[in-house]
Every structure is written in C-alpha cells, then in structure tokens.
PDB file of C-alpha atoms in Angstrom:
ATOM      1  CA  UNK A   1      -1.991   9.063   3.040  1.00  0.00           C
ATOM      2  CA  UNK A   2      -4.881   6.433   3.376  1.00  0.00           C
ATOM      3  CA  UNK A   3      -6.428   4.141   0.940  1.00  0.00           C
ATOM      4  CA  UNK A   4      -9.516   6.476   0.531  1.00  0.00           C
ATOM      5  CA  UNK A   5      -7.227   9.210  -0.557  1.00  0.00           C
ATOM      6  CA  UNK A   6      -5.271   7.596  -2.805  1.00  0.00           C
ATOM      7  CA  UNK A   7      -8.631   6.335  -4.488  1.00  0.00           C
ATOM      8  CA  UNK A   8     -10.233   9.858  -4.025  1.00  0.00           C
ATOM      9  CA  UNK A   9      -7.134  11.581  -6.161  1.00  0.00           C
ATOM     10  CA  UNK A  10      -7.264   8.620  -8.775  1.00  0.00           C
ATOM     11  CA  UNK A  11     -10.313  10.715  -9.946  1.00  0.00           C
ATOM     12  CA  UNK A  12      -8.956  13.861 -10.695  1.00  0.00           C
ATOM     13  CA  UNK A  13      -8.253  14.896 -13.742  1.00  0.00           C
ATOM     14  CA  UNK A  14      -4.447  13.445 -15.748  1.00  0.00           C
ATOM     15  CA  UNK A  15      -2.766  17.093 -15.269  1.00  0.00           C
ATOM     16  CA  UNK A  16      -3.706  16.950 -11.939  1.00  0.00           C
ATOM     17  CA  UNK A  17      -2.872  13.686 -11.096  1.00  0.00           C
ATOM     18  CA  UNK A  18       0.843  13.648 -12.841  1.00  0.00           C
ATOM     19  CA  UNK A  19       1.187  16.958 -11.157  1.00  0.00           C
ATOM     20  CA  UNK A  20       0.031  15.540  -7.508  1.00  0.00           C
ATOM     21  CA  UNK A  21       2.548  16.361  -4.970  1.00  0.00           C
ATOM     22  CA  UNK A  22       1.099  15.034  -1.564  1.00  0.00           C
ATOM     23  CA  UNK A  23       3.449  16.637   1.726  1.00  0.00           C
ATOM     24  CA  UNK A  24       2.538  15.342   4.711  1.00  0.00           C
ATOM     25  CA  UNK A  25       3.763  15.676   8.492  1.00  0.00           C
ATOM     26  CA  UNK A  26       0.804  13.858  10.096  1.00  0.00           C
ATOM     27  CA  UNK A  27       0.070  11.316  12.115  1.00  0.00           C
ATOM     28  CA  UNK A  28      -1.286   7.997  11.081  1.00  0.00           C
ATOM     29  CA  UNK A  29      -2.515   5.762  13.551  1.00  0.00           C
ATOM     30  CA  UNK A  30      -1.743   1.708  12.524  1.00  0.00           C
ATOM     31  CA  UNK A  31      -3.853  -1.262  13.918  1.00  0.00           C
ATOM     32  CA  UNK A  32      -1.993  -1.623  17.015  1.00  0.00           C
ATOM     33  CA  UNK A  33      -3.580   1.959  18.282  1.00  0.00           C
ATOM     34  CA  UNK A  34       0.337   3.049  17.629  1.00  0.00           C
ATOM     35  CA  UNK A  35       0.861   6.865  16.289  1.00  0.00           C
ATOM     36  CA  UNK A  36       3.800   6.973  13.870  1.00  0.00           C
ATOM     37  CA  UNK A  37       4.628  10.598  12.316  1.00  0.00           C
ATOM     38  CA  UNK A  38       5.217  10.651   8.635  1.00  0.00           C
ATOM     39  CA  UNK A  39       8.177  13.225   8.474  1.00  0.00           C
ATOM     40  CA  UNK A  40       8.612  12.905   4.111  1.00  0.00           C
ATOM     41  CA  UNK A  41       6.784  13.993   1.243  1.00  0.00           C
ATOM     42  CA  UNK A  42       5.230  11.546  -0.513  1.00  0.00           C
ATOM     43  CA  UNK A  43       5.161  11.681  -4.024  1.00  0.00           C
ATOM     44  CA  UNK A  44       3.779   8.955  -6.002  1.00  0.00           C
ATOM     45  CA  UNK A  45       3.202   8.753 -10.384  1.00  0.00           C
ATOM     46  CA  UNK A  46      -0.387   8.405 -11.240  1.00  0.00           C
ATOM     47  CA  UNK A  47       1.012   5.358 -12.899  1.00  0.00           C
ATOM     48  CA  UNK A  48       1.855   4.158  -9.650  1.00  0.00           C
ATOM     49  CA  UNK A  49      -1.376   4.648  -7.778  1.00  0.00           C
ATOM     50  CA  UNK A  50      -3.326   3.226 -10.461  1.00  0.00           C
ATOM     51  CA  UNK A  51      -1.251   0.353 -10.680  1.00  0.00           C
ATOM     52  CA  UNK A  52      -1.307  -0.397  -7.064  1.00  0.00           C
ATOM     53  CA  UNK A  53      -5.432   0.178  -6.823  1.00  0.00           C
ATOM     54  CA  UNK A  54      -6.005  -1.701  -9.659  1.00  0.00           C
ATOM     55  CA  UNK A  55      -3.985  -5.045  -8.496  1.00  0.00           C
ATOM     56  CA  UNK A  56      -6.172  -4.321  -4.936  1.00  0.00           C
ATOM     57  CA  UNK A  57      -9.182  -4.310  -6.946  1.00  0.00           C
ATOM     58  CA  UNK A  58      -8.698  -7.127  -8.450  1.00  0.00           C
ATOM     59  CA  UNK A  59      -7.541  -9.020  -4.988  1.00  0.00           C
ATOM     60  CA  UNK A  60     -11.060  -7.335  -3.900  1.00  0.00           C
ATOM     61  CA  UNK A  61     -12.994  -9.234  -6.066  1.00  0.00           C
ATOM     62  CA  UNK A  62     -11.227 -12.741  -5.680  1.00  0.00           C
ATOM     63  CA  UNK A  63     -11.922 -12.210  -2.207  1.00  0.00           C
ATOM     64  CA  UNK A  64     -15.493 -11.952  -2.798  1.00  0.00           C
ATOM     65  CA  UNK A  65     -15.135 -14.876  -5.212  1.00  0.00           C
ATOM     66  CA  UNK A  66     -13.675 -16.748  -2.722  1.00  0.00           C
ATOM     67  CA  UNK A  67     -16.924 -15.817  -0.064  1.00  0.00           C
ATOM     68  CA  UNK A  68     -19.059 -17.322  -2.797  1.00  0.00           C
ATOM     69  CA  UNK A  69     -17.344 -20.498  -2.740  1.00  0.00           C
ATOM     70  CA  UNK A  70     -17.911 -21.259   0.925  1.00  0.00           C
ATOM     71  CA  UNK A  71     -21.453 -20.302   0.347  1.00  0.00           C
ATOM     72  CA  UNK A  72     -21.563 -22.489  -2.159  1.00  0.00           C
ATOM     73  CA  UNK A  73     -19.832 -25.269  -0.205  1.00  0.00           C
ATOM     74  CA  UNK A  74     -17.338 -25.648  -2.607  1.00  0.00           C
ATOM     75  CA  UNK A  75     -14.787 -28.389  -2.344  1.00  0.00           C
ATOM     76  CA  UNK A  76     -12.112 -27.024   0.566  1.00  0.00           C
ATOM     77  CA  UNK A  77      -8.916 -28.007  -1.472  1.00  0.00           C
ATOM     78  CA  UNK A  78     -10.330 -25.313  -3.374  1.00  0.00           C
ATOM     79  CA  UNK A  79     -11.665 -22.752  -1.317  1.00  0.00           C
ATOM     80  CA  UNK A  80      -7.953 -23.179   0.018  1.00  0.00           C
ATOM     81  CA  UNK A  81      -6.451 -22.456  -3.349  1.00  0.00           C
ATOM     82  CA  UNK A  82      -7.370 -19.970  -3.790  1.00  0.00           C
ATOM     83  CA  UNK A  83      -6.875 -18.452  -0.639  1.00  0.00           C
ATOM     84  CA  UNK A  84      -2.815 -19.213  -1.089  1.00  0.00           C
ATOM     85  CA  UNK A  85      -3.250 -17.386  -4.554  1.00  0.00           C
ATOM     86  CA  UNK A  86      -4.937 -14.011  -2.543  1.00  0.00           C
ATOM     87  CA  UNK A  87      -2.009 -14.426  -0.282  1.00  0.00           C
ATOM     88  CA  UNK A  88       0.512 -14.582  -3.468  1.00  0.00           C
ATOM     89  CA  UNK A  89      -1.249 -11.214  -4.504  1.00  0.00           C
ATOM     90  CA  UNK A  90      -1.088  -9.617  -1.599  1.00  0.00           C
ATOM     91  CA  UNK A  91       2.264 -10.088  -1.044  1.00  0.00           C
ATOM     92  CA  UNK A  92       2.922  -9.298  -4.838  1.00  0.00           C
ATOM     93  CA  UNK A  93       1.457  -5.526  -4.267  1.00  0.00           C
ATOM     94  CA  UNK A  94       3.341  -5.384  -0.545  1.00  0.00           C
ATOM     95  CA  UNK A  95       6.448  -5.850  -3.037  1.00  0.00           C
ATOM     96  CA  UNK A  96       5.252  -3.010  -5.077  1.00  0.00           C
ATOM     97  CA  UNK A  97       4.459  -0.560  -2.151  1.00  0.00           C
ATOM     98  CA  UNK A  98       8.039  -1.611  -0.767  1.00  0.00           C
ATOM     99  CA  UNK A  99       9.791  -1.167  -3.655  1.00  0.00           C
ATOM    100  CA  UNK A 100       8.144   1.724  -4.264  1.00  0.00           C
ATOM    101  CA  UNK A 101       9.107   3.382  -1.047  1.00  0.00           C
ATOM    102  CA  UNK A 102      12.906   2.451  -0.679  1.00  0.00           C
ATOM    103  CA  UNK A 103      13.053   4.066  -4.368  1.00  0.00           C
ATOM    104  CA  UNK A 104      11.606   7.117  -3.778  1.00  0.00           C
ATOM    105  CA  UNK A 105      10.519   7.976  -0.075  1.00  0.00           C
ATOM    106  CA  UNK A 106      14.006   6.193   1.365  1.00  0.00           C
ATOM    107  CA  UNK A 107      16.507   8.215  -1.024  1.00  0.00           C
ATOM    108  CA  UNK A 108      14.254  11.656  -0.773  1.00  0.00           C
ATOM    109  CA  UNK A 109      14.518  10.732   3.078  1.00  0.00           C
ATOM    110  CA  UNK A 110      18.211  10.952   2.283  1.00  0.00           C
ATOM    111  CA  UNK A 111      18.670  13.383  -0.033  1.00  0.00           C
ATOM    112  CA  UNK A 112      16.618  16.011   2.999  1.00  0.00           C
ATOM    113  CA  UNK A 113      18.580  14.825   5.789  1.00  0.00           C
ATOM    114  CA  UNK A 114      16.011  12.665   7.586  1.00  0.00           C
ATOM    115  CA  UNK A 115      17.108   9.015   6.455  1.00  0.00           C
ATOM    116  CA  UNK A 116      17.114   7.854   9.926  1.00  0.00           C
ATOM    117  CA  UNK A 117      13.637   8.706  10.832  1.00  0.00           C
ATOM    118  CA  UNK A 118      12.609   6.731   7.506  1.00  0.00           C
ATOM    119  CA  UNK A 119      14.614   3.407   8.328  1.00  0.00           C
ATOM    120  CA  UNK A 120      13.142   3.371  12.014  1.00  0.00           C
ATOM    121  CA  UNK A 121       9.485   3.691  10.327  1.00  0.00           C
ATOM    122  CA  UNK A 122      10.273   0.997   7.757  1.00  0.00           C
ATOM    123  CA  UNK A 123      11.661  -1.171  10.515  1.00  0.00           C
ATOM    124  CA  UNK A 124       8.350  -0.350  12.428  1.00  0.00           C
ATOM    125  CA  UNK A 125       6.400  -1.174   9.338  1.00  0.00           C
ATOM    126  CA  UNK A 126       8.303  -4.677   8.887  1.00  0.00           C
ATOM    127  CA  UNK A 127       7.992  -5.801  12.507  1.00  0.00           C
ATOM    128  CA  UNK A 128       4.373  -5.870  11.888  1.00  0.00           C
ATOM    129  CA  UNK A 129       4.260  -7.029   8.012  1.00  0.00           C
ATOM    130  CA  UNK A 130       6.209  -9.748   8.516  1.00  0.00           C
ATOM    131  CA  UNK A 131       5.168 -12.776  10.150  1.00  0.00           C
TER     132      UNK A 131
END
C-alpha cells in the first residue's frame, strides 16, 4: 500500500476506516527498481494510520523548517541540530512501522502458512533500511 493510499483512506469516514481491510498480492516496486510481491493482507487500525501520518506530518514540516534556516543562513551548529532531531524522528516512526509489522503482518504471515515469504521481505526491507 503506498503513502498516498494510506493518506487517501485516512479520509473516509470512522466506520469505514475501523472497518478497512486492505488485501493485497501486488507488486511494489522499491528505489532500487527491485519488484518485491506482497503475499499478506495488510490490515492496519485507523489508530494506527493516523498515528503514523501524523508523526510524518509533523517530520514534514520540520523539514521545511529546517529549509528556512539555510535560507536564512542560520548558524550551522543549528541547521545541524536539527537535522539529528529529523533523523531521531524518522527513525522513531521506522520503529513504529516495524513494530507494527512483526505484530501483526509477521504472526498473520504465520498463522496462513506463509511466514517464510514474510521474513525474506523483512530481511529485504532491512538490508536497505539499515545503514
């Protein structure tokens, strides 16, 4: 599921949204031009989604904060600063999204019998998260 669906289904309407049931067995292409099949349902609370596009929001706007500052020619122990604390956020909402998956896409993975498939994506994912 992409960004721009998750936001898209943040609109609907609550009964909709608690109800959402997304099953996909697509492909998504990453930024290495690599195809990776999605095999699991995803199911994700609204709570979750909103959660997760909120704290991106919010790293949104620092980032544009921090664009200000260089035009600004602010001070670069600062500019810096608050580069590390974008970083900290990102990483705080890659927590999230991991978390969120070993709870619920991992054990669904194993619950249907595909658990392998899953681990072999998330090591796929991890080569390329982590530096």
């Amino acid at each position: 599921m992409t960004a721009s669906n998750r936001l898209a289904e943040t609109s609907l309407p609550s009964s909709q949204q608690a109800e959402h049931t997304h099953h996909h067995n697509h492909e998504h292409t990453n930024h290495n031009s690599e195809t990776v099949n999605s095999v699991h349902p995803h199911v994700h609370s609204e709570e979750s989604l909103r959660r997760i596009v909120n704290r991106l929001s919010r790293i949104e706007g620092h980032i544009r904060g921090i664009k200000t500052m260089v035009q600004q020619n602010s001070p670069c122990p600062d500019v810096l600063l608050q580069i590390a604390a974008v970083r900290g956020a990102l990483d705080k909402v890659a927590r999230i999204v991991l978390d969120e998956h070993l709870t619920e896409c991992i054990a669904r993975a194993s619950e249907n019998g595909n658990i392998d498939v899953e681990i072999e994506q998330l090591k796929a994912a991890l080569d390329r998260f982590l530096p």
